[in-house]
CSV table of C-alpha atoms in Angstrom, one decimal:
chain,number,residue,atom,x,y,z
Q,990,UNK,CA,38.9,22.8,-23.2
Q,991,UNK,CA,37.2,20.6,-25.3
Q,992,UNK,CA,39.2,17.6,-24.6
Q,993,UNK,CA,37.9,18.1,-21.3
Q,994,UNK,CA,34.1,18.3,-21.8
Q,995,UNK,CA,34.3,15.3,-24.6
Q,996,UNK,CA,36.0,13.3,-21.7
Q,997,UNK,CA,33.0,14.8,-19.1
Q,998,UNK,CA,30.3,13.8,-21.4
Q,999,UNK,CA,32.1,10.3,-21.7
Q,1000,UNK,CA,32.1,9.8,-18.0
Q,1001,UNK,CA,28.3,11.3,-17.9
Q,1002,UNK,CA,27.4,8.8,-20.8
Q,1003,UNK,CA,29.6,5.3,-18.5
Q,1004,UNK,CA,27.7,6.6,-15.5
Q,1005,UNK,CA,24.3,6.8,-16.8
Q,1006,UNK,CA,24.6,3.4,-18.8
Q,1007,UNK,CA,26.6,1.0,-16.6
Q,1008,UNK,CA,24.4,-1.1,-14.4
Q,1009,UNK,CA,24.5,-0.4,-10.8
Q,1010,UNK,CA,24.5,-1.9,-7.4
Q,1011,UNK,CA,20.6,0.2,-6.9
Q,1012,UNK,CA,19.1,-1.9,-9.1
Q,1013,UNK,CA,19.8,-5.1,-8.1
Q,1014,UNK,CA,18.8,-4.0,-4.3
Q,1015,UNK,CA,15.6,-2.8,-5.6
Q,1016,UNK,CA,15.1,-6.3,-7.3
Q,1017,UNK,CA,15.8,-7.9,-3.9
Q,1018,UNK,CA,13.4,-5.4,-2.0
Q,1019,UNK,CA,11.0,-5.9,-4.4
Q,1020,UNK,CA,10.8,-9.7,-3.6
Q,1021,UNK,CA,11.3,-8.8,0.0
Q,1022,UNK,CA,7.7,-6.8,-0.7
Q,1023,UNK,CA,6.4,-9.8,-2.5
Q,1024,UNK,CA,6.8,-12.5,0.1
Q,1025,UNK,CA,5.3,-10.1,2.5
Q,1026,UNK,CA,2.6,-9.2,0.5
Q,1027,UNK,CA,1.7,-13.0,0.0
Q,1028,UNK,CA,2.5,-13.6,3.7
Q,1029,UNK,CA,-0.4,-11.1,4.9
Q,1030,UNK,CA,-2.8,-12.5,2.2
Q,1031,UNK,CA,-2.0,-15.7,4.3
Q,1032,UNK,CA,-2.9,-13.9,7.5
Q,1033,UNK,CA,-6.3,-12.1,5.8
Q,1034,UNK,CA,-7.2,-16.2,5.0
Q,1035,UNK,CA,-6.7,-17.4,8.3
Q,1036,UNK,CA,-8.7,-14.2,10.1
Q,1037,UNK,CA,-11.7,-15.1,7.6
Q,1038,UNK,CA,-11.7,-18.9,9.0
Q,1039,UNK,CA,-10.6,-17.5,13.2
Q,1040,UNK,CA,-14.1,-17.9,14.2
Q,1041,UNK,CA,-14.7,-21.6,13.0
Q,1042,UNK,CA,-11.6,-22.4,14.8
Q,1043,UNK,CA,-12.7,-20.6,18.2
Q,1044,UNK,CA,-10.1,-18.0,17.4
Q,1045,UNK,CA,-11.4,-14.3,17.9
Q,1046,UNK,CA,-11.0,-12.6,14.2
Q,1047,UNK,CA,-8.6,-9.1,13.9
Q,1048,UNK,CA,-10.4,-7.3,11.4
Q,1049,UNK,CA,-12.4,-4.0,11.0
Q,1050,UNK,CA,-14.8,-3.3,8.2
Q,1051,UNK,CA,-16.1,0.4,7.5
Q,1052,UNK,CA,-19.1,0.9,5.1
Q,1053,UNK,CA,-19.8,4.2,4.1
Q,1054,UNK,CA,-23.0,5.6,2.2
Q,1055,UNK,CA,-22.7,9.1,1.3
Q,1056,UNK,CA,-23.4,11.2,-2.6
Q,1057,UNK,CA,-21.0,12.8,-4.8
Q,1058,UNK,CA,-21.9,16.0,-5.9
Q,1059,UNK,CA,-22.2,15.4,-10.0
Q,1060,UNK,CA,-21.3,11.8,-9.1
Q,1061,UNK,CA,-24.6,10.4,-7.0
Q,1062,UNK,CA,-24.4,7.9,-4.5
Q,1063,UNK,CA,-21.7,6.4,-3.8
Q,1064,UNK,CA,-20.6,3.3,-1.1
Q,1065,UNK,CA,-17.1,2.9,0.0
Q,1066,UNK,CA,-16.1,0.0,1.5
Q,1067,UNK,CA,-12.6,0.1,3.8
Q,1068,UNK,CA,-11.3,-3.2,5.7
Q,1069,UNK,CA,-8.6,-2.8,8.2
Q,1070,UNK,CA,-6.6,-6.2,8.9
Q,1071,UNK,CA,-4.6,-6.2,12.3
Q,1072,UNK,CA,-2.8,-8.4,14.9
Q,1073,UNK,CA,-2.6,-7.7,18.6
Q,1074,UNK,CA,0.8,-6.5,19.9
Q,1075,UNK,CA,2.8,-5.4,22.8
Q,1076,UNK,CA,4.5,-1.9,23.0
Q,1077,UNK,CA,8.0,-3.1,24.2
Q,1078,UNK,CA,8.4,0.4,25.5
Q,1079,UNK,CA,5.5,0.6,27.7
Q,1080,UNK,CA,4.6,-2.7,27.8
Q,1081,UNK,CA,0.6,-1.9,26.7
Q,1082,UNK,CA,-1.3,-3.7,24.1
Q,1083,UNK,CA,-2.5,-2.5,20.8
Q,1084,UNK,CA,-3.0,-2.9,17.5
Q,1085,UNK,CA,-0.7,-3.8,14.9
Q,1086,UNK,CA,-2.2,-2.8,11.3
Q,1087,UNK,CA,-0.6,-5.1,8.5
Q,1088,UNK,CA,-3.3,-4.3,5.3
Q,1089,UNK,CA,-6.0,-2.2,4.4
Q,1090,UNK,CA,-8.4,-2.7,1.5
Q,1091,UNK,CA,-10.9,-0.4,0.1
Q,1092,UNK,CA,-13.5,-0.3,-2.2
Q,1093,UNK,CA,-15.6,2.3,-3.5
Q,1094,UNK,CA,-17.5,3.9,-6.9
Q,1095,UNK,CA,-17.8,6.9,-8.3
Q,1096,UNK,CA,-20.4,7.1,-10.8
Q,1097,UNK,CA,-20.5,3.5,-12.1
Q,1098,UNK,CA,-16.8,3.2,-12.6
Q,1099,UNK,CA,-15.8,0.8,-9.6
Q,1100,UNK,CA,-12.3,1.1,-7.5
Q,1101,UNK,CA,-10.5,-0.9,-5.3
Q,1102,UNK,CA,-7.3,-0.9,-3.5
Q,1103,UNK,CA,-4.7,-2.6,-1.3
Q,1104,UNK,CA,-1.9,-0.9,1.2
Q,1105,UNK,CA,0.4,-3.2,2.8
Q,1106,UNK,CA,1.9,-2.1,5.6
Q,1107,UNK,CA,5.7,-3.2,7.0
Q,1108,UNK,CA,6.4,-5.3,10.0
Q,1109,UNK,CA,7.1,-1.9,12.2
Q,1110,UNK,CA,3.7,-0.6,10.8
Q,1111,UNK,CA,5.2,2.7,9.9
Q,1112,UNK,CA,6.0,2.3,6.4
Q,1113,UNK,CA,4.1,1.4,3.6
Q,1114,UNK,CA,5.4,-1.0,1.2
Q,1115,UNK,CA,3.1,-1.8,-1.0
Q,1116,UNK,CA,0.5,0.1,-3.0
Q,1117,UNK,CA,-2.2,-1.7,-5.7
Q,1118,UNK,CA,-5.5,0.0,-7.5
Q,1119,UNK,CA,-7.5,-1.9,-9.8
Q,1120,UNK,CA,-10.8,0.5,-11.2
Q,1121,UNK,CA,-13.0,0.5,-14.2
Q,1122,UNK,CA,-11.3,2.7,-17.4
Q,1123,UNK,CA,-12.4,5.3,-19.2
Q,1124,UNK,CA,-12.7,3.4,-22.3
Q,1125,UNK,CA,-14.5,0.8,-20.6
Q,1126,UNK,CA,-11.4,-1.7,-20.0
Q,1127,UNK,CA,-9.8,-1.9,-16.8
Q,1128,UNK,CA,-6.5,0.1,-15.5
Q,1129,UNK,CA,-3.8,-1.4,-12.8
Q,1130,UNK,CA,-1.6,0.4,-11.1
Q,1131,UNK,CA,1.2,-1.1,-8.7
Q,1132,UNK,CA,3.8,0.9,-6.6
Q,1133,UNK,CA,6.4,-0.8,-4.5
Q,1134,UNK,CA,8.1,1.0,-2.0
Q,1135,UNK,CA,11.7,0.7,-1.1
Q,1136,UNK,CA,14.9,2.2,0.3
Q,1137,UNK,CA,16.2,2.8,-3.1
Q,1138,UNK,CA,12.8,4.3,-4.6
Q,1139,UNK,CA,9.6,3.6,-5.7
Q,1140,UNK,CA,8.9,1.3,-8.6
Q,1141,UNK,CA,5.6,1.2,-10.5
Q,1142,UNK,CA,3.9,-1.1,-12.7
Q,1143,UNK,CA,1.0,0.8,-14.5
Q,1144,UNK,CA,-1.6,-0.9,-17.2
Q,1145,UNK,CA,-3.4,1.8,-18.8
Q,1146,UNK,CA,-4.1,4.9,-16.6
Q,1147,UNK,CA,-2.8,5.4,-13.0
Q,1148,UNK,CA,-5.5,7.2,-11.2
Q,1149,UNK,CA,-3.0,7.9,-8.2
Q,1150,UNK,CA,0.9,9.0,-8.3
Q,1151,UNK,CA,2.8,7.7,-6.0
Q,1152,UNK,CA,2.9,10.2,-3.6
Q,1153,UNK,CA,-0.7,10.2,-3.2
Q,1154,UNK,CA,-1.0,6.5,-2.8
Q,1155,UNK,CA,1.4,7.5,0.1
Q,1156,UNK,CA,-0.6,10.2,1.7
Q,1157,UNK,CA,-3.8,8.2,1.6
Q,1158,UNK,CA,-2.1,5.2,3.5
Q,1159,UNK,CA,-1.1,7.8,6.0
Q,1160,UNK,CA,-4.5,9.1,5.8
Q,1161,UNK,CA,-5.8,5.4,6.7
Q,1162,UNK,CA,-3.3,4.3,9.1
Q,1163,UNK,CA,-4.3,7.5,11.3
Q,1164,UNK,CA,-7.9,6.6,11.2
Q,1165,UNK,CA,-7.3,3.5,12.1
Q,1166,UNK,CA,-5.1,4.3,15.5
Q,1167,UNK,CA,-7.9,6.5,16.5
Q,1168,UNK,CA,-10.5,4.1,16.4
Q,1169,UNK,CA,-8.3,1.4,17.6
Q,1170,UNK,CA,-5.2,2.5,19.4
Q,1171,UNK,CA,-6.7,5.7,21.1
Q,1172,UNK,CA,-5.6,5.7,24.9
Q,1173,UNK,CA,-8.2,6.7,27.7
């Protein structure tokens, strides 16, 4: 009997330290997310300049005014960044979202955030918060989102989990299609 849980724990102990296939997939999904991160930071560029090259701009900026109970007032900034697409199904136009940005304070600690969205619009791949600290430094949090997890970079305090970065994308994302993609 004990011959066979010393040779259990030794498989346990191979298992949980030999490096696996997972990892190096989440590397490669991870630059995957990179490129298309800097890809859509290309796009937001090139939307800012449209109208100086006579190209109509695909971009939606909400500004929000509104108090905080124990908080005060507070202004919260969301940008929606979008292309114009066909439904291959239907064949109907609407609106692709790529990136959302917000902005906002509570108190005088400032936030801001960036979702980036994957080419079928459904999945969010990229999560980033930058916002004022407690102690007065800043914190960073960064969650990329893959097949084979979710892997977070986090200076000092994450604000959000993971999860909640999620649901607030979703949150987002739904505003969005019922300002913008909302059929008559």
């Amino acid at each position: 009997m004990t011959r066979y849980f010393i040779t259990f724990i030794a498989l346990i102990m191979a298992l949980t330290t030999t490096p696996s296939h997972a990892q190096e997939m989440t590397k490669a999904e991870m630059a995957s997310i990179r490129a298309a991160y800097s890809t859509a930071k290309e796009q937001i560029e090139r939307n800012s300049h449209a109208q100086e090259h006579n190209q109509p701009r695909s971009d939606m900026e909400i500004v929000s005014h509104y108090v905080i109970p124990g908080c005060g007032p507070t202004e919260e900034i969301i940008h929606y960044y979008f292309t114009l697409d066909e439904d291959p199904m239907l064949g109907t136009p609407y609106y692709k979202l790529y990136f959302i940005s917000t902005s906002y304070n509570v108190a005088a600690r400032k936030f801001y955030q960036e979702f980036l969205f994957g080419e079928d619009e459904s999945n969010l791949l990229f999560f980033f918060q930058s916002n004022d600290a407690l102690d007065g430094g800043s914190d960073e949090t960064r969650y990329y989102y893959g097949k084979q997890g979710v892997h977070k970079t986090i200076k000092g305090t994450a604000e959000l989990d993971e999860v909640f970065a999620a649901r607030k994308a979703d949150e987002l994302k739904s505003a969005f299609n019922l300002l913008m993609n909302r059929d008559y």
